[in-house]
PDB file of C-alpha atoms in Angstrom:
ATOM      1  CA  MET P 123      77.532   9.668  -0.359  1.00 43.00           C
ATOM      2  CA  ILE P 124      78.259  12.966   1.322  1.00 48.00           C
ATOM      3  CA  GLY P 125      81.724  14.359   1.329  1.00 51.00           C
ATOM      4  CA  VAL P 126      82.741  16.164   4.472  1.00 50.00           C
ATOM      5  CA  ILE P 127      85.140  18.844   3.367  1.00 50.00           C
ATOM      6  CA  ASP P 128      85.827  20.590   6.674  1.00 51.00           C
ATOM      7  CA  THR P 129      84.402  20.397  10.178  1.00 48.00           C
ATOM      8  CA  ASP P 130      87.178  21.953  12.258  1.00 48.00           C
ATOM      9  CA  GLY P 131      86.588  24.830  14.661  1.00 54.00           C
ATOM     10  CA  GLU P 132      83.973  27.351  13.694  1.00 86.00           C
ATOM     11  CA  CYS P 133      83.366  26.162  10.144  1.00 92.00           C
ATOM     12  CA  ALA P 134      81.728  23.065   8.692  1.00 94.00           C
ATOM     13  CA  GLU P 135      81.421  22.293   4.999  1.00 95.00           C
ATOM     14  CA  TRP P 136      79.961  19.403   3.030  1.00 96.00           C
ATOM     15  CA  ALA P 137      79.428  18.394  -0.602  1.00 95.00           C
ATOM     16  CA  PHE P 138      76.304  16.410  -1.464  1.00 95.00           C
ATOM     17  CA  PRO P 139      75.503  14.684  -4.755  1.00 94.00           C
ATOM     18  CA  ALA P 140      72.490  16.044  -6.625  1.00 92.00           C
ATOM     19  CA  GLU P 141      70.261  13.128  -5.570  1.00 92.00           C
ATOM     20  CA  PRO P 142      66.856  13.072  -3.853  1.00 86.00           C
ATOM     21  CA  GLY P 143      68.316  12.058  -0.468  1.00 93.00           C
ATOM     22  CA  ALA P 144      70.579  15.126  -0.392  1.00 95.00           C
ATOM     23  CA  VAL P 145      67.991  17.296   1.378  1.00 95.00           C
ATOM     24  CA  ARG P 146      67.549  14.861   4.262  1.00 96.00           C
ATOM     25  CA  THR P 147      71.287  14.242   4.538  1.00 97.00           C
ATOM     26  CA  ALA P 148      72.015  17.996   4.542  1.00 97.00           C
ATOM     27  CA  ARG P 149      69.440  18.578   7.289  1.00 97.00           C
ATOM     28  CA  HIS P 150      71.038  15.904   9.497  1.00 97.00           C
ATOM     29  CA  ALA P 151      74.573  17.185   8.875  1.00 97.00           C
ATOM     30  CA  VAL P 152      73.610  20.790   9.636  1.00 97.00           C
ATOM     31  CA  ARG P 153      71.663  19.872  12.765  1.00 97.00           C
ATOM     32  CA  GLY P 154      74.586  17.776  14.016  1.00 96.00           C
ATOM     33  CA  ALA P 155      77.090  20.601  13.493  1.00 95.00           C
ATOM     34  CA  LEU P 156      74.825  23.132  15.220  1.00 96.00           C
ATOM     35  CA  ARG P 157      74.278  20.758  18.137  1.00 95.00           C
ATOM     36  CA  SER P 158      78.034  20.231  18.534  1.00 93.00           C
ATOM     37  CA  TRP P 159      78.497  24.026  18.642  1.00 92.00           C
ATOM     38  CA  GLY P 160      75.700  24.436  21.202  1.00 92.00           C
ATOM     39  CA  LEU P 161      73.529  26.349  18.719  1.00 94.00           C
ATOM     40  CA  ASP P 162      70.275  24.402  19.113  1.00 94.00           C
ATOM     41  CA  ALA P 163      68.437  27.737  19.479  1.00 94.00           C
ATOM     42  CA  VAL P 164      68.852  28.416  15.741  1.00 96.00           C
ATOM     43  CA  GLY P 165      68.647  24.765  14.663  1.00 96.00           C
ATOM     44  CA  ASP P 166      65.077  24.657  13.411  1.00 96.00           C
ATOM     45  CA  VAL P 167      65.230  27.822  11.310  1.00 97.00           C
ATOM     46  CA  THR P 168      68.672  26.937   9.927  1.00 97.00           C
ATOM     47  CA  VAL P 169      67.590  23.428   8.952  1.00 97.00           C
ATOM     48  CA  LEU P 170      64.381  24.766   7.332  1.00 96.00           C
ATOM     49  CA  LEU P 171      66.261  27.316   5.235  1.00 97.00           C
ATOM     50  CA  VAL P 172      68.991  24.844   4.234  1.00 97.00           C
ATOM     51  CA  SER P 173      66.251  22.394   3.184  1.00 95.00           C
ATOM     52  CA  GLU P 174      64.645  25.041   0.979  1.00 93.00           C
ATOM     53  CA  LEU P 175      67.911  26.058  -0.685  1.00 95.00           C
ATOM     54  CA  VAL P 176      69.151  22.499  -1.236  1.00 95.00           C
ATOM     55  CA  THR P 177      65.723  21.624  -2.701  1.00 92.00           C
ATOM     56  CA  ASN P 178      66.074  24.570  -5.115  1.00 90.00           C
ATOM     57  CA  SER P 179      69.520  23.342  -6.127  1.00 92.00           C
ATOM     58  CA  LEU P 180      68.163  19.851  -6.758  1.00 91.00           C
ATOM     59  CA  ARG P 181      65.281  21.205  -8.782  1.00 88.00           C
ATOM     60  CA  TYR P 182      67.261  23.498 -11.075  1.00 84.00           C
ATOM     61  CA  ALA P 183      70.900  22.350 -11.136  1.00 82.00           C
ATOM     62  CA  SER P 184      72.854  19.167 -11.608  1.00 84.00           C
ATOM     63  CA  GLY P 185      76.147  18.408  -9.987  1.00 85.00           C
ATOM     64  CA  PRO P 186      77.361  18.650  -6.420  1.00 94.00           C
ATOM     65  CA  ILE P 187      75.625  20.846  -3.862  1.00 95.00           C
ATOM     66  CA  GLY P 188      77.823  22.509  -1.285  1.00 96.00           C
ATOM     67  CA  VAL P 189      76.658  23.504   2.183  1.00 97.00           C
ATOM     68  CA  ARG P 190      78.864  25.607   4.448  1.00 96.00           C
ATOM     69  CA  LEU P 191      78.296  26.890   7.995  1.00 97.00           C
ATOM     70  CA  GLU P 192      80.463  29.530   9.621  1.00 94.00           C
ATOM     71  CA  ARG P 193      80.067  30.769  13.166  1.00 92.00           C
ATOM     72  CA  ARG P 194      81.252  34.365  13.420  1.00 86.00           C
ATOM     73  CA  ASN P 195      82.329  35.949  16.663  1.00 75.00           C
ATOM     74  CA  PRO P 196      81.754  39.679  17.322  1.00 59.00           C
ATOM     75  CA  ALA P 197      85.262  39.984  18.821  1.00 56.00           C
ATOM     76  CA  VAL P 198      86.782  39.584  15.345  1.00 55.00           C
ATOM     77  CA  PRO P 199      88.036  43.002  14.125  1.00 52.00           C
ATOM     78  CA  GLY P 200      86.026  44.403  11.239  1.00 55.00           C
ATOM     79  CA  LEU P 201      82.878  42.356  11.857  1.00 54.00           C
ATOM     80  CA  THR P 202      79.729  44.173  12.860  1.00 60.00           C
ATOM     81  CA  GLY P 203      76.279  43.118  13.922  1.00 68.00           C
ATOM     82  CA  GLY P 204      77.133  40.757  16.768  1.00 79.00           C
ATOM     83  CA  PRO P 205      77.607  36.994  16.720  1.00 87.00           C
ATOM     84  CA  ALA P 206      76.227  35.361  13.596  1.00 92.00           C
ATOM     85  CA  LEU P 207      75.851  32.113  11.740  1.00 95.00           C
ATOM     86  CA  ILE P 208      76.604  32.390   8.024  1.00 95.00           C
ATOM     87  CA  VAL P 209      75.106  29.611   5.891  1.00 97.00           C
ATOM     88  CA  GLU P 210      75.972  29.080   2.236  1.00 97.00           C
ATOM     89  CA  VAL P 211      74.459  26.699  -0.313  1.00 96.00           C
ATOM     90  CA  SER P 212      76.313  26.402  -3.625  1.00 96.00           C
ATOM     91  CA  ASP P 213      75.579  24.637  -6.886  1.00 95.00           C
ATOM     92  CA  PRO P 214      76.995  24.635 -10.425  1.00 94.00           C
ATOM     93  CA  LEU P 215      74.094  26.587 -11.994  1.00 90.00           C
ATOM     94  CA  PRO P 216      75.292  30.146 -12.722  1.00 87.00           C
ATOM     95  CA  ASP P 217      71.832  31.732 -12.760  1.00 82.00           C
ATOM     96  CA  PRO P 218      70.879  33.437  -9.492  1.00 75.00           C
ATOM     97  CA  PRO P 219      67.574  32.407  -7.954  1.00 75.00           C
ATOM     98  CA  ARG P 220      64.650  34.814  -8.160  1.00 70.00           C
ATOM     99  CA  GLU P 221      62.364  35.512  -5.258  1.00 66.00           C
ATOM    100  CA  ARG P 222      58.737  35.383  -6.338  1.00 65.00           C
ATOM    101  CA  VAL P 223      55.327  35.665  -4.776  1.00 67.00           C
ATOM    102  CA  ALA P 224      53.654  32.262  -4.611  1.00 59.00           C
ATOM    103  CA  ASP P 225      49.903  31.964  -5.000  1.00 61.00           C
ATOM    104  CA  ALA P 226      47.986  30.282  -2.187  1.00 62.00           C
ATOM    105  CA  ASP P 227      47.654  27.027  -4.170  1.00 65.00           C
ATOM    106  CA  ASP P 228      51.237  26.899  -5.472  1.00 55.00           C
ATOM    107  CA  GLU P 229      53.286  23.878  -4.399  1.00 60.00           C
ATOM    108  CA  GLY P 230      56.547  25.827  -4.483  1.00 60.00           C
ATOM    109  CA  GLY P 231      57.979  29.297  -4.760  1.00 59.00           C
ATOM    110  CA  ARG P 232      58.289  30.111  -1.066  1.00 66.00           C
ATOM    111  CA  GLY P 233      61.887  29.105  -0.339  1.00 76.00           C
ATOM    112  CA  LEU P 234      63.607  32.422  -1.018  1.00 84.00           C
ATOM    113  CA  HIS P 235      60.759  34.292   0.652  1.00 85.00           C
ATOM    114  CA  LEU P 236      61.327  32.202   3.791  1.00 87.00           C
ATOM    115  CA  VAL P 237      65.025  33.026   3.641  1.00 92.00           C
ATOM    116  CA  ALA P 238      64.287  36.746   3.186  1.00 90.00           C
ATOM    117  CA  VAL P 239      61.913  36.981   6.159  1.00 90.00           C
ATOM    118  CA  SER P 240      63.905  34.687   8.478  1.00 93.00           C
ATOM    119  CA  ALA P 241      67.477  35.849   7.959  1.00 95.00           C
ATOM    120  CA  ARG P 242      69.137  39.047   9.144  1.00 94.00           C
ATOM    121  CA  ARG P 243      70.732  39.352   5.688  1.00 94.00           C
ATOM    122  CA  TRP P 244      70.914  37.187   2.587  1.00 94.00           C
ATOM    123  CA  GLY P 245      72.170  37.308  -0.962  1.00 94.00           C
ATOM    124  CA  THR P 246      73.799  35.513  -3.865  1.00 94.00           C
ATOM    125  CA  ARG P 247      77.218  35.603  -5.441  1.00 93.00           C
ATOM    126  CA  HIS P 248      78.822  34.077  -8.512  1.00 91.00           C
ATOM    127  CA  GLY P 249      81.696  31.652  -8.144  1.00 84.00           C
ATOM    128  CA  LYS P 250      84.189  30.097 -10.507  1.00 84.00           C
ATOM    129  CA  SER P 251      81.676  27.395 -11.355  1.00 85.00           C
ATOM    130  CA  GLY P 252      78.160  28.316 -10.362  1.00 93.00           C
ATOM    131  CA  LYS P 253      76.615  30.377  -7.602  1.00 94.00           C
ATOM    132  CA  THR P 254      76.218  30.565  -3.856  1.00 95.00           C
ATOM    133  CA  VAL P 255      73.092  31.610  -1.987  1.00 95.00           C
ATOM    134  CA  TRP P 256      73.938  32.716   1.543  1.00 96.00           C
ATOM    135  CA  PHE P 257      72.111  33.930   4.607  1.00 96.00           C
ATOM    136  CA  GLU P 258      73.052  35.237   8.019  1.00 95.00           C
ATOM    137  CA  LEU P 259      71.276  34.484  11.294  1.00 95.00           C
ATOM    138  CA  ALA P 260      71.894  36.366  14.524  1.00 92.00           C
ATOM    139  CA  LEU P 261      73.063  34.125  17.352  1.00 90.00           C
ATOM    140  CA  PRO P 262      71.159  34.877  20.549  1.00 76.00           C
ATOM    141  CA  GLY P 263      72.795  34.994  23.937  1.00 61.00           C
ATOM    142  CA  GLU P 264      76.426  35.194  22.878  1.00 51.00           C
TER     143      GLU P 264
END
């Protein structure tokens, strides 16, 4: 069962159990939020990157997986870089993920590389209980 934490205004946040269906459920939740905000233009890339990060969380961590979307407006004082979508995926594992180069025959190892080449910026940060991997996508036409 997913727990919707917040979907008001320009922020949406969910908690998913660490179960195999979490990736599919996260994709649907993210796509629905983006559609309601009129952000279909970044839907495919956002859903792909969320899928990769939630899959990593399922593979290496146990416990709830958090997904958070925030739509940032360039009119907000102190923000630079134009309109953006900030996406965060959190899990209880404290160890930060490591980007690696996958061999041609490897089944995995491309998720963080996809994030790095698709996002305007990305990174990780430690929390009170675990870590968050985040990325920022530019929002076209705003």
